[in-house]
mmCIF file of C-alpha atoms in Angstrom:
data_model
loop_
_atom_site.group_PDB
_atom_site.id
_atom_site.type_symbol
_atom_site.label_atom_id
_atom_site.label_comp_id
_atom_site.label_asym_id
_atom_site.label_seq_id
_atom_site.Cartn_x
_atom_site.Cartn_y
_atom_site.Cartn_z
ATOM 1 C CA MET S 559 -8.558 -21.566 2.826
ATOM 2 C CA LYS S 560 -5.063 -20.901 0.407
ATOM 3 C CA ARG S 561 -3.590 -17.636 -0.864
ATOM 4 C CA LYS S 562 -4.473 -17.564 -4.708
ATOM 5 C CA SER S 563 -1.084 -17.468 -6.674
ATOM 6 C CA GLU S 564 -1.599 -14.246 -9.142
ATOM 7 C CA GLY S 565 0.522 -15.998 -11.195
ATOM 8 C CA LEU S 566 3.196 -12.871 -11.131
ATOM 9 C CA MET S 567 5.922 -13.929 -14.447
ATOM 10 C CA LEU S 568 7.368 -10.318 -14.312
ATOM 11 C CA GLY S 569 8.645 -10.595 -10.968
ATOM 12 C CA GLN S 570 9.942 -14.128 -11.495
ATOM 13 C CA LEU S 571 11.072 -12.997 -14.870
ATOM 14 C CA LEU S 572 13.794 -10.133 -12.958
ATOM 15 C CA THR S 573 14.949 -11.754 -10.855
ATOM 16 C CA ARG S 574 16.576 -13.970 -13.344
ATOM 17 C CA VAL S 575 17.499 -11.437 -15.362
ATOM 18 C CA GLY S 576 18.788 -8.859 -12.421
ATOM 19 C CA ARG S 577 21.326 -11.850 -11.193
ATOM 20 C CA LYS S 578 22.321 -11.673 -14.831
ATOM 21 C CA ILE S 579 22.917 -7.837 -15.170
ATOM 22 C CA GLY S 580 24.298 -7.034 -11.576
ATOM 23 C CA ALA S 581 21.117 -5.412 -10.857
ATOM 24 C CA THR S 582 19.343 -6.458 -7.293
ATOM 25 C CA VAL S 583 15.351 -7.246 -7.662
ATOM 26 C CA LEU S 584 13.351 -6.589 -4.008
ATOM 27 C CA ILE S 585 9.536 -7.860 -4.232
ATOM 28 C CA GLU S 586 6.779 -7.462 -1.650
ATOM 29 C CA PRO S 587 6.921 -10.606 -0.079
ATOM 30 C CA HIS S 588 3.284 -10.948 0.905
ATOM 31 C CA TRP S 589 1.582 -10.650 -2.578
ATOM 32 C CA ARG S 590 4.262 -10.701 -4.419
ATOM 33 C CA ILE S 591 2.565 -8.674 -7.010
ATOM 34 C CA ALA S 592 4.734 -5.473 -6.870
ATOM 35 C CA GLY S 593 8.813 -4.775 -6.724
ATOM 36 C CA GLN S 594 11.366 -2.298 -7.043
ATOM 37 C CA ILE S 595 14.708 -2.824 -8.756
ATOM 38 C CA ILE S 596 17.662 -1.199 -8.027
ATOM 39 C CA PHE S 597 20.441 -1.102 -10.543
ATOM 40 C CA LYS S 598 24.592 -1.066 -9.920
ATOM 41 C CA SER S 599 24.172 2.706 -10.626
ATOM 42 C CA GLY S 600 21.331 2.573 -7.877
ATOM 43 C CA ARG S 601 18.867 3.973 -10.079
ATOM 44 C CA LYS S 602 15.574 2.459 -9.219
ATOM 45 C CA ARG S 603 12.668 1.064 -10.853
ATOM 46 C CA TYR S 604 9.448 -0.274 -9.449
ATOM 47 C CA PHE S 605 6.902 -2.717 -10.886
ATOM 48 C CA ARG S 606 3.690 -3.830 -10.019
ATOM 49 C CA TYR S 607 1.123 -6.734 -11.682
ATOM 50 C CA ASN S 608 2.894 -6.299 -14.740
ATOM 51 C CA THR S 609 3.683 -2.916 -15.384
ATOM 52 C CA LEU S 610 6.779 -2.575 -15.323
ATOM 53 C CA ASP S 611 8.599 1.438 -15.084
ATOM 54 C CA LEU S 612 10.303 1.444 -18.061
ATOM 55 C CA ASN S 613 8.299 4.613 -18.283
ATOM 56 C CA PRO S 614 6.721 6.652 -15.459
ATOM 57 C CA VAL S 615 3.784 4.105 -15.247
ATOM 58 C CA GLY S 616 5.283 0.950 -12.859
ATOM 59 C CA ALA S 617 6.246 3.859 -10.330
ATOM 60 C CA SER S 618 2.555 5.607 -10.481
ATOM 61 C CA ASP S 619 1.099 2.104 -9.593
ATOM 62 C CA ILE S 620 2.892 1.949 -6.878
ATOM 63 C CA ALA S 621 2.165 5.457 -5.532
ATOM 64 C CA LYS S 622 -1.293 5.179 -6.351
ATOM 65 C CA ASP S 623 -1.601 1.865 -4.201
ATOM 66 C CA LYS S 624 -0.794 3.265 -0.681
ATOM 67 C CA GLY S 625 0.142 0.097 0.517
ATOM 68 C CA TYR S 626 3.168 -1.171 -2.002
ATOM 69 C CA ALA S 627 3.789 3.155 -1.105
ATOM 70 C CA THR S 628 4.550 2.209 2.119
ATOM 71 C CA TYR S 629 6.122 -1.150 1.980
ATOM 72 C CA PHE S 630 9.426 0.450 -0.622
ATOM 73 C CA ILE S 631 9.195 3.933 1.651
ATOM 74 C CA LYS S 632 9.850 1.925 5.044
ATOM 75 C CA LYS S 633 12.481 -0.048 2.520
ATOM 76 C CA LEU S 634 13.934 2.873 2.144
ATOM 77 C CA ARG S 635 14.512 3.601 5.696
ATOM 78 C CA TYR S 636 11.873 6.598 6.120
ATOM 79 C CA PRO S 637 9.698 6.331 8.646
ATOM 80 C CA THR S 638 5.494 5.705 8.497
ATOM 81 C CA VAL S 639 2.637 5.855 10.013
ATOM 82 C CA GLN S 640 2.426 2.701 11.933
ATOM 83 C CA GLY S 641 -0.619 0.786 9.911
ATOM 84 C CA ASP S 642 -2.007 -2.589 7.702
ATOM 85 C CA THR S 643 -4.507 -3.135 4.954
ATOM 86 C CA PHE S 644 -7.371 -4.759 4.929
ATOM 87 C CA PHE S 645 -10.069 -6.285 2.548
ATOM 88 C CA SER S 646 -13.683 -6.485 1.777
ATOM 89 C CA HIS S 647 -15.012 -9.953 2.259
ATOM 90 C CA GLU S 648 -15.226 -10.680 -1.787
ATOM 91 C CA TRP S 649 -12.194 -9.164 -2.350
ATOM 92 C CA CYS S 650 -11.024 -12.071 0.654
ATOM 93 C CA ASP S 651 -13.073 -14.508 -0.937
ATOM 94 C CA ALA S 652 -11.245 -14.305 -4.470
ATOM 95 C CA ILE S 653 -7.660 -13.463 -3.404
ATOM 96 C CA GLY S 654 -8.468 -16.143 -0.050
ATOM 97 C CA SER S 655 -7.505 -14.278 2.610
ATOM 98 C CA LYS S 656 -9.013 -13.567 6.491
ATOM 99 C CA LYS S 657 -7.768 -10.007 6.599
ATOM 100 C CA ASN S 658 -11.518 -8.525 6.990
ATOM 101 C CA ILE S 659 -13.283 -5.900 8.301
ATOM 102 C CA ASP S 660 -14.067 -7.984 11.281
ATOM 103 C CA ALA S 661 -9.983 -8.820 11.701
ATOM 104 C CA ALA S 662 -9.560 -4.495 10.825
ATOM 105 C CA TYR S 663 -11.503 -3.923 14.119
ATOM 106 C CA GLY S 664 -9.852 -5.973 15.732
ATOM 107 C CA TYR S 665 -6.070 -4.221 14.592
ATOM 108 C CA ALA S 666 -7.939 -0.977 15.353
ATOM 109 C CA ARG S 667 -8.848 -2.043 19.187
ATOM 110 C CA ARG S 668 -4.976 -3.281 19.015
ATOM 111 C CA LEU S 669 -3.415 0.137 18.258
ATOM 112 C CA GLY S 670 -5.682 1.746 20.616
ATOM 113 C CA LEU S 671 -8.827 3.609 19.299
ATOM 114 C CA PRO S 672 -8.963 6.611 17.345
ATOM 115 C CA VAL S 673 -7.807 5.321 13.855
ATOM 116 C CA ILE S 674 -7.168 6.665 11.172
ATOM 117 C CA VAL S 675 -9.540 4.533 8.053
ATOM 118 C CA LYS S 676 -8.760 5.228 4.873
ATOM 119 C CA PRO S 677 -9.340 3.538 0.981
ATOM 120 C CA ASN S 678 -5.643 1.876 -0.578
ATOM 121 C CA SER S 679 -5.966 4.111 -3.724
ATOM 122 C CA GLY S 680 -8.211 7.230 -3.261
ATOM 123 C CA SER S 681 -6.549 10.557 -3.374
ATOM 124 C CA GLN S 682 -7.432 14.619 -1.651
ATOM 125 C CA GLY S 683 -8.801 13.133 1.350
ATOM 126 C CA ALA S 684 -12.222 11.225 -0.030
ATOM 127 C CA ASP S 685 -12.855 8.883 2.536
ATOM 128 C CA VAL S 686 -10.218 9.014 5.160
ATOM 129 C CA ARG S 687 -11.983 8.882 8.696
ATOM 130 C CA LEU S 688 -10.711 9.561 12.214
ATOM 131 C CA VAL S 689 -12.783 6.874 13.935
ATOM 132 C CA HIS S 690 -13.150 6.430 18.095
ATOM 133 C CA THR S 691 -16.053 4.213 18.052
ATOM 134 C CA LYS S 692 -16.876 0.303 17.182
ATOM 135 C CA SER S 693 -19.922 1.757 14.825
ATOM 136 C CA GLU S 694 -18.345 4.741 13.747
ATOM 137 C CA PHE S 695 -15.679 2.185 12.431
ATOM 138 C CA TYR S 696 -17.672 -0.408 10.747
ATOM 139 C CA ARG S 697 -19.381 2.833 8.936
ATOM 140 C CA ALA S 698 -16.606 4.288 8.162
ATOM 141 C CA MET S 699 -15.189 0.856 6.590
ATOM 142 C CA ARG S 700 -18.278 0.117 4.559
ATOM 143 C CA ALA S 701 -18.060 3.172 3.092
ATOM 144 C CA ILE S 702 -14.845 2.809 1.545
ATOM 145 C CA PHE S 703 -15.310 -1.005 0.641
ATOM 146 C CA ARG S 704 -18.172 0.842 -1.651
ATOM 147 C CA SER S 705 -15.735 2.395 -3.960
ATOM 148 C CA ASP S 706 -11.935 0.258 -2.801
ATOM 149 C CA ARG S 707 -11.697 -3.383 -2.390
ATOM 150 C CA VAL S 708 -8.208 -2.654 -0.228
ATOM 151 C CA ALA S 709 -8.731 -0.153 3.198
ATOM 152 C CA LEU S 710 -6.044 0.966 5.435
ATOM 153 C CA VAL S 711 -5.888 1.200 9.163
ATOM 154 C CA GLN S 712 -3.617 3.290 10.914
ATOM 155 C CA ARG S 713 -2.203 4.798 14.334
ATOM 156 C CA LYS S 714 -3.440 8.241 14.229
ATOM 157 C CA VAL S 715 -0.714 10.872 14.847
ATOM 158 C CA SER S 716 -0.349 14.286 15.408
ATOM 159 C CA GLY S 717 1.722 17.400 13.372
ATOM 160 C CA ARG S 718 1.835 19.112 10.471
ATOM 161 C CA ASP S 719 0.425 17.728 7.414
ATOM 162 C CA TYR S 720 2.738 19.075 4.214
ATOM 163 C CA ARG S 721 2.433 17.609 1.022
ATOM 164 C CA VAL S 722 5.615 17.873 -1.437
ATOM 165 C CA VAL S 723 5.271 16.592 -5.423
ATOM 166 C CA VAL S 724 8.561 16.122 -6.964
ATOM 167 C CA LEU S 725 9.830 15.957 -10.136
ATOM 168 C CA ASP S 726 13.056 14.797 -11.654
ATOM 169 C CA SER S 727 14.782 14.688 -8.280
ATOM 170 C CA LYS S 728 13.260 18.747 -7.651
ATOM 171 C CA ILE S 729 11.081 19.753 -5.462
ATOM 172 C CA ILE S 730 8.022 21.930 -7.503
ATOM 173 C CA SER S 731 5.237 22.450 -5.015
ATOM 174 C CA ALA S 732 5.102 22.293 -1.223
ATOM 175 C CA TYR S 733 1.887 23.745 1.113
ATOM 176 C CA GLU S 734 0.888 22.332 4.190
ATOM 177 C CA ARG S 735 -2.817 20.800 4.036
#
């Protein structure tokens, strides 16, 4: 089945306008619904679907979507945890993808169990699970798909977990979870 097109006009429009004003437009290549505009001054703005970051909404939409956030963090050359996004069966059917729960389990096996599974748009650790077995994996993924149509499967890493809140280029809060 061919992947369905979102028909996003904003990315195409911004790419054309960007060339005229000397800005670079980077569009996430797989789904082409999220992007970054880099102006000559170095200032960056983000968009997702048709939400543009003239106010903080575009960047906020990207930050809430762990898959897209990871993509742009990698593009900025920061290290990220190895992982990939997968979709509920219903969402796979809607978008014409084969990245379903079974493909997710195959990926988890290639990464090597245990792995972390988490909802793409969740926060504060809700529905994040460390899974060791096939049955734990499927149970955790089904739980995620009750509230989110996209899940991440990531390699387990050890270390300290810090949360840092930055506002207007200033750290306003930092803590260890």
